[in-house]
mmCIF file of C-alpha atoms and ligand atoms in Angstrom:
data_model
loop_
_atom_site.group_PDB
_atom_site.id
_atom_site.type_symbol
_atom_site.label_atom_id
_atom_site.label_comp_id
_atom_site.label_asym_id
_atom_site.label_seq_id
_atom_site.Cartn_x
_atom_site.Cartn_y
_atom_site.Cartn_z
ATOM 1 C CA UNK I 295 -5.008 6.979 34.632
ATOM 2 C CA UNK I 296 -1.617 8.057 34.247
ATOM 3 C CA UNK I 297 -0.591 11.152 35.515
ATOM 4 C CA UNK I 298 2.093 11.488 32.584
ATOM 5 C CA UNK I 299 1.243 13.781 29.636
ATOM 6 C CA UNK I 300 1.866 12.315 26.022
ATOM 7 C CA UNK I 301 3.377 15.076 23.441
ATOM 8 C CA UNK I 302 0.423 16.942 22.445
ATOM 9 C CA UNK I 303 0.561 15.228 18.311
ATOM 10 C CA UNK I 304 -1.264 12.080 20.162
ATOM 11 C CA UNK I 305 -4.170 13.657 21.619
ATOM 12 C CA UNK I 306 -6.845 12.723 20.166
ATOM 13 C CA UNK I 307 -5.202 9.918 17.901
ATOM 14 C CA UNK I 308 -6.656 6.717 17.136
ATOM 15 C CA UNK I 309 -4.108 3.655 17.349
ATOM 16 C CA UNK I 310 -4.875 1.922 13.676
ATOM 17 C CA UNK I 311 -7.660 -0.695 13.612
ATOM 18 C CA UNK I 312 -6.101 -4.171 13.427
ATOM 19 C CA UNK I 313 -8.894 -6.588 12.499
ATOM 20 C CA UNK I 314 -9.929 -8.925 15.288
ATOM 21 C CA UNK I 315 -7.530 -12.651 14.822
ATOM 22 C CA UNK I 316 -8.514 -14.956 12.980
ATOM 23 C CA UNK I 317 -8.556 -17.306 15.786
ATOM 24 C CA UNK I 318 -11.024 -15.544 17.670
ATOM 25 C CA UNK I 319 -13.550 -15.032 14.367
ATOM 26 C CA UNK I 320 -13.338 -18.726 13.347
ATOM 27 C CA UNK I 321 -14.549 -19.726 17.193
ATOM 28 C CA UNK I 322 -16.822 -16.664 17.100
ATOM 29 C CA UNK I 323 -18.331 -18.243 13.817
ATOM 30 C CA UNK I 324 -17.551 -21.749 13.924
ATOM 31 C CA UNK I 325 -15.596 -21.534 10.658
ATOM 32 C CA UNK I 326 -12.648 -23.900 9.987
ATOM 33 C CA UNK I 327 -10.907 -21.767 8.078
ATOM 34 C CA UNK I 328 -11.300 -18.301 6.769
ATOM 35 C CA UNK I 329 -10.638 -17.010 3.309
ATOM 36 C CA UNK I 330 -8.441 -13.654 4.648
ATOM 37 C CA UNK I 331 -9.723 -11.310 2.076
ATOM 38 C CA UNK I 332 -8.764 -7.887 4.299
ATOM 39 C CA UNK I 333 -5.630 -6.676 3.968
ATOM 40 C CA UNK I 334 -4.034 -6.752 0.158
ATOM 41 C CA UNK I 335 -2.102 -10.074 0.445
ATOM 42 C CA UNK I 336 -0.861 -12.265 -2.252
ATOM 43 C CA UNK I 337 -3.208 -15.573 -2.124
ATOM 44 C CA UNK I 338 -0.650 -17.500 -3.942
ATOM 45 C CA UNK I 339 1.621 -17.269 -0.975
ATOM 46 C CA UNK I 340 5.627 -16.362 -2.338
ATOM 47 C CA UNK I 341 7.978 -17.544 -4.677
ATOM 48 C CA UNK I 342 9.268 -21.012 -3.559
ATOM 49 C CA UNK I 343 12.758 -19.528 -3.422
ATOM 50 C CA UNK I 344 11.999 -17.789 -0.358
ATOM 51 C CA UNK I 345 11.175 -20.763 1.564
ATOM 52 C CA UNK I 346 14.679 -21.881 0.434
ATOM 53 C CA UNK I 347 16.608 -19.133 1.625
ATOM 54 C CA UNK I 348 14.349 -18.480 5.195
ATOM 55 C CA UNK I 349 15.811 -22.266 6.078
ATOM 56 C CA UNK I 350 19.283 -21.349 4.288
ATOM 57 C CA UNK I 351 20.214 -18.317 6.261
ATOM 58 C CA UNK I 352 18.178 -19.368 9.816
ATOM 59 C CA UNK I 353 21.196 -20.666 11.019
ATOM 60 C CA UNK I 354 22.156 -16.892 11.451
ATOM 61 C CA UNK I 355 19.619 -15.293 13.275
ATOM 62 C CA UNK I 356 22.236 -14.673 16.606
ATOM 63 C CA UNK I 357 24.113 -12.271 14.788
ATOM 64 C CA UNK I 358 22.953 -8.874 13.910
ATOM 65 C CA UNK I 359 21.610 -8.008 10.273
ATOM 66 C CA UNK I 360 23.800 -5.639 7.923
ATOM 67 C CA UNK I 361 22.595 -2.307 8.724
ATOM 68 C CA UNK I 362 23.067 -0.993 5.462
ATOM 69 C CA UNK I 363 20.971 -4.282 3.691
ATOM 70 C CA UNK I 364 23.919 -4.420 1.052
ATOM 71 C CA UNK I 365 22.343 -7.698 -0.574
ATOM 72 C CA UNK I 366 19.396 -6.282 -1.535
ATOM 73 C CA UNK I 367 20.018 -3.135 -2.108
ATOM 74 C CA UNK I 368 22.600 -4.358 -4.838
ATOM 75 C CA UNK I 369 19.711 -6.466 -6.163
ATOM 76 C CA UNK I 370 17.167 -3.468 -6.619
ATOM 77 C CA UNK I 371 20.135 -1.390 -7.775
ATOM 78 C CA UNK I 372 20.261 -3.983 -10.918
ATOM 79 C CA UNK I 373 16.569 -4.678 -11.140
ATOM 80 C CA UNK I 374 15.777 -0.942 -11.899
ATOM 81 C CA UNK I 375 19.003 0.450 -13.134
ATOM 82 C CA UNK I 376 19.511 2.481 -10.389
ATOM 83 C CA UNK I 377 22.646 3.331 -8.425
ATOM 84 C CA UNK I 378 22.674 2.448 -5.092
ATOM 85 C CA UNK I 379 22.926 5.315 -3.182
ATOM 86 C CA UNK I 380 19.392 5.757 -4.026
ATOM 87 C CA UNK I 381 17.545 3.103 -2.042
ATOM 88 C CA UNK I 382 16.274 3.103 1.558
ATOM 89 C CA UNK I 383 15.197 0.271 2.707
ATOM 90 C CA UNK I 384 12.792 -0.336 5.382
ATOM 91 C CA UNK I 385 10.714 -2.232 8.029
ATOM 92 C CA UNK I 386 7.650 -2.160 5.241
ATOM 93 C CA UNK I 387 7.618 0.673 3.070
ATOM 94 C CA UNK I 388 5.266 2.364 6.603
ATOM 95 C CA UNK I 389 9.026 2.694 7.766
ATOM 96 C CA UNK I 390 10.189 4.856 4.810
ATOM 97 C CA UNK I 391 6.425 6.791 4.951
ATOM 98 C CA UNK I 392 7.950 7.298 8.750
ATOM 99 C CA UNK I 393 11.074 7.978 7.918
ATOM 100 C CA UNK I 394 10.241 11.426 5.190
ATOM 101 C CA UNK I 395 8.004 12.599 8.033
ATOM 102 C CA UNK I 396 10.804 12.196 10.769
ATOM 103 C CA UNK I 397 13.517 13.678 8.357
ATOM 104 C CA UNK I 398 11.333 16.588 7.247
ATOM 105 C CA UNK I 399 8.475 17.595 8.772
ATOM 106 C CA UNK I 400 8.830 20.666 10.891
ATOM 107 C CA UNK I 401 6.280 21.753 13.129
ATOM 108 C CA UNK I 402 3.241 23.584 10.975
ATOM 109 C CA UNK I 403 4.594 21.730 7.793
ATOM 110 C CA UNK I 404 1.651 21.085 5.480
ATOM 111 C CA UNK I 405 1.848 17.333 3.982
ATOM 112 C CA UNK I 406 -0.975 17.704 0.970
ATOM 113 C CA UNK I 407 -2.686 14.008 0.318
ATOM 114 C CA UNK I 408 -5.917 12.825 -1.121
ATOM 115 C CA UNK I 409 -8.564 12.246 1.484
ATOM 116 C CA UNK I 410 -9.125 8.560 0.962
ATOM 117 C CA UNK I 411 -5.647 7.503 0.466
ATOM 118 C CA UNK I 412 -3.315 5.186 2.695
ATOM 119 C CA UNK I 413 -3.478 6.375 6.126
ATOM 120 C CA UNK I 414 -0.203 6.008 7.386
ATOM 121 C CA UNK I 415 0.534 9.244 5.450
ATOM 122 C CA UNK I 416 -1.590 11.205 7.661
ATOM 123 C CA UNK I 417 -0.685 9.582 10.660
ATOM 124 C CA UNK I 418 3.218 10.460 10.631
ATOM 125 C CA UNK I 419 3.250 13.758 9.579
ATOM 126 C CA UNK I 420 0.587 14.847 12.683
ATOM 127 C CA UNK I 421 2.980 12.768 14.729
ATOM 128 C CA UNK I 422 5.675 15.311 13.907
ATOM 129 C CA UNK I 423 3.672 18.067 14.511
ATOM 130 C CA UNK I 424 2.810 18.865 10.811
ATOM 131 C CA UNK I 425 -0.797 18.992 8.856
ATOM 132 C CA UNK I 426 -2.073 17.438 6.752
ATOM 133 C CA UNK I 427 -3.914 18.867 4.239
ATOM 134 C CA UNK I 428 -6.580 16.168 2.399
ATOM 135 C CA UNK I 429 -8.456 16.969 -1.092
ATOM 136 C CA UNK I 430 -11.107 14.914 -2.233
ATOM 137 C CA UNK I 431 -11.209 12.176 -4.625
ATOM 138 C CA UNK I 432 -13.098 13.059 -7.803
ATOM 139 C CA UNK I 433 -14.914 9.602 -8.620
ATOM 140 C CA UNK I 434 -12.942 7.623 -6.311
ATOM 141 C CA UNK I 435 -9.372 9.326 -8.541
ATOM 142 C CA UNK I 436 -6.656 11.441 -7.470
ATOM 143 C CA UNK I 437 -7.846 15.142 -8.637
ATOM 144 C CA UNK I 438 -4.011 16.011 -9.239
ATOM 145 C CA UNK I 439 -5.498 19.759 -10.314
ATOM 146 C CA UNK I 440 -7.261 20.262 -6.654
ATOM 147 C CA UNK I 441 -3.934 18.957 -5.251
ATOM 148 C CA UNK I 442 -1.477 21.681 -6.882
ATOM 149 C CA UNK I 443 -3.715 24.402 -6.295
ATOM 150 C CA UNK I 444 -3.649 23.223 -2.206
ATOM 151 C CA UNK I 445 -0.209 23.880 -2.379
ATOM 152 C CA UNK I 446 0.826 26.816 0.093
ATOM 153 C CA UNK I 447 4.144 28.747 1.264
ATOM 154 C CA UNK I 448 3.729 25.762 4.115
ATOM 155 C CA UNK I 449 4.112 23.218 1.861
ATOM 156 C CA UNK I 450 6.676 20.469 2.660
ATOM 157 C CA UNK I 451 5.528 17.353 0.381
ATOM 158 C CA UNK I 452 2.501 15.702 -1.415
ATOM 159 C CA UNK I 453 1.702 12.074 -1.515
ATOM 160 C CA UNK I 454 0.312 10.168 -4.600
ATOM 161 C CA UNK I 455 -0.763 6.631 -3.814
ATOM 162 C CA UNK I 456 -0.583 5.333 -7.448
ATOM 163 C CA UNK I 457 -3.038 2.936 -7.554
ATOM 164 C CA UNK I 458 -4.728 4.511 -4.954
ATOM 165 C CA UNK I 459 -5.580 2.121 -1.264
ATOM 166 C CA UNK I 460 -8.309 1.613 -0.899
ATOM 167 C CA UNK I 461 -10.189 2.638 -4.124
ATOM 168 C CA UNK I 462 -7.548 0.766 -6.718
ATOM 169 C CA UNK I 463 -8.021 3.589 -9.153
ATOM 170 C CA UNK I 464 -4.530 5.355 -11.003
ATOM 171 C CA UNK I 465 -4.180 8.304 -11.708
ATOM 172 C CA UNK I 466 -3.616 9.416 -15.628
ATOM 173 C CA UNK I 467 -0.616 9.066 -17.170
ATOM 174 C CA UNK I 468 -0.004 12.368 -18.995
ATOM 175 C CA UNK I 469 -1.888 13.576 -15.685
ATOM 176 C CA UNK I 470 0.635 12.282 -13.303
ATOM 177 C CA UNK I 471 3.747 13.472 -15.693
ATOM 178 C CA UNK I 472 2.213 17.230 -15.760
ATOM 179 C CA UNK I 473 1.776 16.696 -12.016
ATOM 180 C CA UNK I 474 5.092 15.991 -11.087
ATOM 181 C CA UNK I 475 6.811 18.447 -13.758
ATOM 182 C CA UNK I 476 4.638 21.286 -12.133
ATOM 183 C CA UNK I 477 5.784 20.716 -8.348
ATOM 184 C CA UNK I 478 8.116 23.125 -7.100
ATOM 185 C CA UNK I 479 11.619 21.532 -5.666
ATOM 186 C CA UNK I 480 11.522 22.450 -2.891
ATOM 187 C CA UNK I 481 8.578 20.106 -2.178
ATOM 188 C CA UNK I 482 8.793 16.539 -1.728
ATOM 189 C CA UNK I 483 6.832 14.259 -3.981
ATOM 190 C CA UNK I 484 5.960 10.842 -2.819
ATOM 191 C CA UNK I 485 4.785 8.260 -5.492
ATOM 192 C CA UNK I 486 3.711 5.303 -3.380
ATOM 193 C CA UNK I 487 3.714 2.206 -5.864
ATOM 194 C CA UNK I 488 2.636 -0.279 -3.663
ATOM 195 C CA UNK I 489 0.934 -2.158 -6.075
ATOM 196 C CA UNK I 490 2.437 -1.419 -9.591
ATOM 197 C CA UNK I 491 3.010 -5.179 -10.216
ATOM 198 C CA UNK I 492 -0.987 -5.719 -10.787
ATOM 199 C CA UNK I 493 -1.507 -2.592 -13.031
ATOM 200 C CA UNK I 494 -2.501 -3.383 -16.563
ATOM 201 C CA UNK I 495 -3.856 -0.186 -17.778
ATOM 202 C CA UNK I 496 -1.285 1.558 -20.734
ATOM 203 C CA UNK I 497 -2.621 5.047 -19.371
ATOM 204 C CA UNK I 498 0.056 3.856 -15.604
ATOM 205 C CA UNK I 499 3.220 5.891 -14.974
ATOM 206 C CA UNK I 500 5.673 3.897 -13.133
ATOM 207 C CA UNK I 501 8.060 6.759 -11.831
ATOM 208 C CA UNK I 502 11.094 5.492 -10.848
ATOM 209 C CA UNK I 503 13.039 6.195 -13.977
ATOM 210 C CA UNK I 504 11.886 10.022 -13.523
ATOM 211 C CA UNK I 505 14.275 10.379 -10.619
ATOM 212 C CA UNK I 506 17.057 11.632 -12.885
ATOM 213 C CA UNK I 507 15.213 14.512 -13.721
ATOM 214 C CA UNK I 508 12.831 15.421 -10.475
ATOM 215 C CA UNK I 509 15.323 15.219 -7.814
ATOM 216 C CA UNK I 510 12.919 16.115 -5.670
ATOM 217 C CA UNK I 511 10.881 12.859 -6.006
ATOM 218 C CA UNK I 512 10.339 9.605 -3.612
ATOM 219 C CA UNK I 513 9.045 6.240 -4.822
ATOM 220 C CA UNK I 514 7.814 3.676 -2.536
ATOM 221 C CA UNK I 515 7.940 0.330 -3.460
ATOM 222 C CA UNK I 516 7.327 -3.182 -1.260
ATOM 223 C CA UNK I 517 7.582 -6.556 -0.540
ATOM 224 C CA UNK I 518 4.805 -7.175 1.474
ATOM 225 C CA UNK I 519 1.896 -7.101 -1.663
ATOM 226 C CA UNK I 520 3.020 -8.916 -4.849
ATOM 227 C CA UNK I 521 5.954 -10.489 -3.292
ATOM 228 C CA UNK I 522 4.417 -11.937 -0.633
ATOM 229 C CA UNK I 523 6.146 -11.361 2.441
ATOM 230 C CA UNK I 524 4.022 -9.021 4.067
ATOM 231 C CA UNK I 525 4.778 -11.049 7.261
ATOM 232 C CA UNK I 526 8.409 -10.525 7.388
ATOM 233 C CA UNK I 527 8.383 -6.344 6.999
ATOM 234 C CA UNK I 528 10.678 -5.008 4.362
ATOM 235 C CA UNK I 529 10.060 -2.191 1.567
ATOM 236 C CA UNK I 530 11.918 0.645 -0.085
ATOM 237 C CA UNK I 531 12.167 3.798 -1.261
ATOM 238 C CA UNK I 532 13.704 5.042 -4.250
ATOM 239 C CA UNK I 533 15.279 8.826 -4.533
ATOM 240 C CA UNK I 534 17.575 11.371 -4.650
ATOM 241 C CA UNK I 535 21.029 10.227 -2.921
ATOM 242 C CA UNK I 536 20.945 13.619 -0.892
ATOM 243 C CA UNK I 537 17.183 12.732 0.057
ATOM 244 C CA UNK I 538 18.547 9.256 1.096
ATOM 245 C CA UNK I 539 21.123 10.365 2.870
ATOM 246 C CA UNK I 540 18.746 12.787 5.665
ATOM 247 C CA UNK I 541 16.260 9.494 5.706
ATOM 248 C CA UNK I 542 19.194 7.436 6.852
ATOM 249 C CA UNK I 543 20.035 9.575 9.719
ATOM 250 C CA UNK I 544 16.885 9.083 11.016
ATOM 251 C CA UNK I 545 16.547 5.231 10.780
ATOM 252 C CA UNK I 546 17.360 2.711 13.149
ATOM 253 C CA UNK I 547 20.955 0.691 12.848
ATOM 254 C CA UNK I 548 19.329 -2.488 12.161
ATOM 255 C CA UNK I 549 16.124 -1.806 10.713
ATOM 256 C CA UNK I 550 15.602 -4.537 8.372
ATOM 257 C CA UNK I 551 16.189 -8.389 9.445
ATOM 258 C CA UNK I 552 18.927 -10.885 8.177
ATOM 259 C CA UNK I 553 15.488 -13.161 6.958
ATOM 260 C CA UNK I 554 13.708 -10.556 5.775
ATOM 261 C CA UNK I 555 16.545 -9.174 3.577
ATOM 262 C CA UNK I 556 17.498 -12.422 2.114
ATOM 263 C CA UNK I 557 13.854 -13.263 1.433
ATOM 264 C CA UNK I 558 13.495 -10.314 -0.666
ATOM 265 C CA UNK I 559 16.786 -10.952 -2.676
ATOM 266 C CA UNK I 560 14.898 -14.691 -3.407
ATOM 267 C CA UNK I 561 11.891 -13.283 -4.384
ATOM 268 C CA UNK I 562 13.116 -10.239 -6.170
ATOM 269 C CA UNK I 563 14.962 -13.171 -8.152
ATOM 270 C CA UNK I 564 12.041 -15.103 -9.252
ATOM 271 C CA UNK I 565 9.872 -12.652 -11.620
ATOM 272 C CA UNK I 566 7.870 -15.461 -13.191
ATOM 273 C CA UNK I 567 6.513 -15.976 -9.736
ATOM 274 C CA UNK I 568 5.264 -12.351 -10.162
ATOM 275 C CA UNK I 569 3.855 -12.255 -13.356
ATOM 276 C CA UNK I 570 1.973 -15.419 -12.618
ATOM 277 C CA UNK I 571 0.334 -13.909 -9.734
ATOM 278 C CA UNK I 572 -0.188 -10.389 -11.652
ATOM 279 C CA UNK I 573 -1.851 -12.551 -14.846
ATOM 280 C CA UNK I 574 -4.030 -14.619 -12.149
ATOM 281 C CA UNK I 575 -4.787 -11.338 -10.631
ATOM 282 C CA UNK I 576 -5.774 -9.771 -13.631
ATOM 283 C CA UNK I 577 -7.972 -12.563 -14.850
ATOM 284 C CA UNK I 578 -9.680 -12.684 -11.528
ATOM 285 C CA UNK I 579 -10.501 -9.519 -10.973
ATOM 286 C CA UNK I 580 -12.479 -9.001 -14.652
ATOM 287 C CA UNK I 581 -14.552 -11.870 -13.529
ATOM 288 C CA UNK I 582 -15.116 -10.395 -9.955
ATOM 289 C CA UNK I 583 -15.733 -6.917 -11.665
ATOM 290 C CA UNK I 584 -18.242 -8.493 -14.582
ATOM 291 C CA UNK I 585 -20.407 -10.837 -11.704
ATOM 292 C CA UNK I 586 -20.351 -7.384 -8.931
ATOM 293 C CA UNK I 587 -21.701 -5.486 -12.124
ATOM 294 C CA UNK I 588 -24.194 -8.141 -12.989
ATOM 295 C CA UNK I 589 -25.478 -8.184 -9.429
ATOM 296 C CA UNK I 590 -25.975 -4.542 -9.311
ATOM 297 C CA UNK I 591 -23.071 -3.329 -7.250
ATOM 298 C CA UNK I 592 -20.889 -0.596 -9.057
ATOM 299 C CA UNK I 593 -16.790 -1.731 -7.595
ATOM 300 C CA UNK I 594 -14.507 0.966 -8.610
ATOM 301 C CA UNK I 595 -12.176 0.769 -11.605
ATOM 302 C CA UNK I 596 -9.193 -0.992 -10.129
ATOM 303 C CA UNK I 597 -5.485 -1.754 -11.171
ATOM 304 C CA UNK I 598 -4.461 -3.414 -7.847
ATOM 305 C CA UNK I 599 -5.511 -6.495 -6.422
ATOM 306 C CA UNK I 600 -8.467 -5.030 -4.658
ATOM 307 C CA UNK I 601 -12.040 -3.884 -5.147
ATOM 308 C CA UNK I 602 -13.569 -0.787 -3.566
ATOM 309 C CA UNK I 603 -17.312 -1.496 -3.725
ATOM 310 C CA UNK I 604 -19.272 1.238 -2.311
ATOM 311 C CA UNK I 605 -22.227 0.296 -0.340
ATOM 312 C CA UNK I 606 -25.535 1.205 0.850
ATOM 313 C CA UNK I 607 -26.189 2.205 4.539
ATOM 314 C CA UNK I 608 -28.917 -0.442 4.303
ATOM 315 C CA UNK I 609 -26.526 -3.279 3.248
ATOM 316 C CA UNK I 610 -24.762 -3.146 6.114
ATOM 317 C CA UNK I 611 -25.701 -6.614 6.900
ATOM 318 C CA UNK I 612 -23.366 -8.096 4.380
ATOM 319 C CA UNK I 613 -20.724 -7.713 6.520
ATOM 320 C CA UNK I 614 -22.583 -10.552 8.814
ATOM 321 C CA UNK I 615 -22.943 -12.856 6.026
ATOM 322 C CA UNK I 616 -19.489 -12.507 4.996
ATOM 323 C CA UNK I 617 -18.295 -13.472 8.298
ATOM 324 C CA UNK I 618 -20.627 -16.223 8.403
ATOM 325 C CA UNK I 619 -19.122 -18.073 5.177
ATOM 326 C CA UNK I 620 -15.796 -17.337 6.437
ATOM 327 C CA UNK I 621 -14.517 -14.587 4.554
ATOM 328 C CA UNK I 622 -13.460 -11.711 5.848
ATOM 329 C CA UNK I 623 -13.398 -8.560 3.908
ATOM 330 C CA UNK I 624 -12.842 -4.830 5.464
ATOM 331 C CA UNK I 625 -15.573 -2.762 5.786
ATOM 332 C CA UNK I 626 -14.842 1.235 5.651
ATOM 333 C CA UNK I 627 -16.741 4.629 5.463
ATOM 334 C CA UNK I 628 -14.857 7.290 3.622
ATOM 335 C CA UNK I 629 -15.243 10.875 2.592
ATOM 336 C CA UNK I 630 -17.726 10.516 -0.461
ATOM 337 C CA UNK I 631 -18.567 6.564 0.452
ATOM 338 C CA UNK I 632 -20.715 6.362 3.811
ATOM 339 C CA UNK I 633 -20.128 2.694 3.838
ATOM 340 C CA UNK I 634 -18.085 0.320 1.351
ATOM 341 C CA UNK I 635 -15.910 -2.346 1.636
ATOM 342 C CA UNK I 636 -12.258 -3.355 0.341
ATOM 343 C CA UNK I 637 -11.999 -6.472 -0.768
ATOM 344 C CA UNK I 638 -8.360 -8.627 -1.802
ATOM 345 C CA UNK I 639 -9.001 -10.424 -5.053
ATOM 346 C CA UNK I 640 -7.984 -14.236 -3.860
ATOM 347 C CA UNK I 641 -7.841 -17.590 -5.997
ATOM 348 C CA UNK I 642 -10.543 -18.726 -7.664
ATOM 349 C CA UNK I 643 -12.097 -20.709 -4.791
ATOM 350 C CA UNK I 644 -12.253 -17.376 -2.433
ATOM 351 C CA UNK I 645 -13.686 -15.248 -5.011
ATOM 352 C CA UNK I 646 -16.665 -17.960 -5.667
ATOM 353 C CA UNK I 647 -17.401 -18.264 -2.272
ATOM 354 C CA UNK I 648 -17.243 -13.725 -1.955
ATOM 355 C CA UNK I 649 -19.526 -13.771 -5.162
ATOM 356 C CA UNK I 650 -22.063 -16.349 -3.927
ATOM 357 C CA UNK I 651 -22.166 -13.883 -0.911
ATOM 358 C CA UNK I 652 -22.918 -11.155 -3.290
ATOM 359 C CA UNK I 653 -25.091 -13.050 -5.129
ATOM 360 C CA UNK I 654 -27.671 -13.172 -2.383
ATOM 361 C CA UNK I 655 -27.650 -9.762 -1.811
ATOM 362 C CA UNK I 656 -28.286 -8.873 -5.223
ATOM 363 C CA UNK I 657 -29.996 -5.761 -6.088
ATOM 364 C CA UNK I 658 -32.827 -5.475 -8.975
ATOM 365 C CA UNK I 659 -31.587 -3.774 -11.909
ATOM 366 C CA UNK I 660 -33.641 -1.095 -12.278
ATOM 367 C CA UNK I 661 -33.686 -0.115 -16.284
HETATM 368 C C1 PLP C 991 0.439 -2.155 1.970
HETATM 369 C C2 PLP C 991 0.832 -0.779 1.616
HETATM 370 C C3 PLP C 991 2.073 -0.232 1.952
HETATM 371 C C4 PLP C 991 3.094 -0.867 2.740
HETATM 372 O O1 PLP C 991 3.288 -1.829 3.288
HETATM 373 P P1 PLP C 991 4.539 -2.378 4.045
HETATM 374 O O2 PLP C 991 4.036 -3.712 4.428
HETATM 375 O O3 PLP C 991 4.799 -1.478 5.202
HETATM 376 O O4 PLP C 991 5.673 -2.388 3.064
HETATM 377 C C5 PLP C 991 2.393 1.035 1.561
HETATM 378 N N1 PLP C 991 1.539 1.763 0.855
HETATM 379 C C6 PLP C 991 0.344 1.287 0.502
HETATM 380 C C7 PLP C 991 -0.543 2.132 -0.297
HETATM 381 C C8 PLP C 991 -0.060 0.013 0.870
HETATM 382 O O5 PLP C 991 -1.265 -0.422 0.546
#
């Protein structure tokens, strides 16, 4: 036991649950290979161009990255006509999430979030001695109402994850709009667009161009979901310059890799490569919602390219038989859903072998 005491933020912390390998489940289970269905990937892998530049630019992985990630910062400038001095790029959008805690939570600060929502929000604002204040879904949706009124004379930011992880529900558009108009400036908003790429819904407010007239307001965006580079770690955040400017004071020099930046600046290039997964995603994920519906489970209206299903305590055996057919999904209890589970849409193949899963745990329709 050591003798040293942490700072009193981690007492009581649990580190986050990484999934057991993959290696270990397929011996566990005797599974060649596993369809990874867990953690919000893109199944179609990443634009082609990425491969091309990883191989182009290895030759330069002795020298240190540029700190200030020039390249693709000048690339997002032009993709959403916004000037530079506006983006932050990160180690994963979690670094930017990091970074707004680090730059302005004071001890006592209250950080107001929905209580099902991504949990790295939580997580850095206790680390820096703030509190976070959580209001429940209503029907798995942000209740945007219940969030103003939490808002106190302690009040330091609110976070919006629009669509939500891990329900995949938005928020309204007219809803959102009010939302933001009606948030004090002095309070940070956070609009964390993780998956915009796979919304279809008209009623989705993609926030970025309201930066001009909410200085006050932060949009995270990534590579790591639609992109497909989750492995390499880069994301960004979108703001105010003066904003910016405190979050880059806080960062590490060389935050974001030479690879990781030039990977981006590929894939950012090649937009067909996005649509195509969004339109696969979209088709997918009708037929995943139609067969869940027709086999008596009730998945949550989602724009991202996951499912929420919530589950009975008495299903809990699913889990087994996912494992044994080699697909691993994640399995959570949140406020309002004892048990569900979060499943990635995948190709076609993936989301026969989930459904035939599903299919023998069917439930009777009762009518
Ligand atoms: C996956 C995810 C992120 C960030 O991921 P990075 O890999 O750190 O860029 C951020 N927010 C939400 C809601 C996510 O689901």
């Amino acid at each position: 036991m050591s003798r040293i005491n942490p700072r009193k933020e981690l007492e009581g912390m649990i580190p986050y649950q990484v999934g057991e390998s993959l290696e270990e489940l397929k011996k566990r289970y005797g599974v060649a290979e596993f369809y990874k269905m867990s953690d919000n990937e893109n199944p179609y892998g990443t634009s082609p161009l990425v491969k091309e530049a990883i191989q182009k630019y290895s030759s330069l992985v002795h020298l240190y990255p540029d700190g200030n990630s020039s390249l693709i910062v000048n690339a997002l400038s032009e993709y959403h006509q916004q000037p530079v001095d506006r983006f932050v790029i990160g180690n994963g959008s979690d670094e930017v999430i990091r970074l707004i805690a680090r730059a302005y939570i004071n001890s006592g600060d209250e950080a107001v979030m929905a209580d099902a929502t991504f949990p790295r929000y939580q997580t850095n604002v206790l680390l820096e001695g703030g509190r976070a204040v959580t209001v429940p879904l209503k029907n798995g949706i942000h209740d945007l109402g219940a969030m103003q009124e939490a808002i106190t004379e302690s009040t330091k930011m609110v976070f919006v994850c629009n669509p939500n992880n891990p329900t995949g529900t938005i928020t309204g558009k007219l809803e959102l709009y009010k939302f933001i108009d009606s948030i004090p400036e002095n309070i940070l908003i956070i609009v964390d667009e993780a998956y915009a790429e796979y919304v279809t819904s008209i009623d989705y407010l993609e926030t970025v161009q309201l930066i001009d007239k909410y200085p006050n307001l932060v949009v995270l965006r990534t590579f790591s979901k639609i992109y497909g580079l989750a492995g390499l770690r880069i994301g960004y955040g979108v703001m105010h310059p003066d904003i910016a400017a405190e979050l880059k004071k806080a960062k590490d020099v060389f935050n974001v890799n030479h690879l990781a930046e030039m990977a981006a600046v590929a894939a950012l290039s090649d937009q067909k490569f996005v649509s195509a997964s969004a339109a696969n995603n979209h088709s997918e994920r009708e037929h995943l919602i139609s067969e869940l519906h027709s086999a008596g489970f009730a998945p949550l209206p989602s724009e991202a390219n996951f499912l929420f299903v919530p589950l009975a305590k008495s299903q809990e055996s699913i889990f087994e038989a996912f494992l044994k057919s080699g697909i691993l999904v994640k399995m959570m209890s949140l406020p309002g859903f004892s048990l569900g589970m979060r499943v990635t849409i995948g190709q076609k193949e993936a989301n026969e072998a989930f459904l035939r899963v599903i299919n023998s745990f069917a439930i009777e329709r009762v009518v």
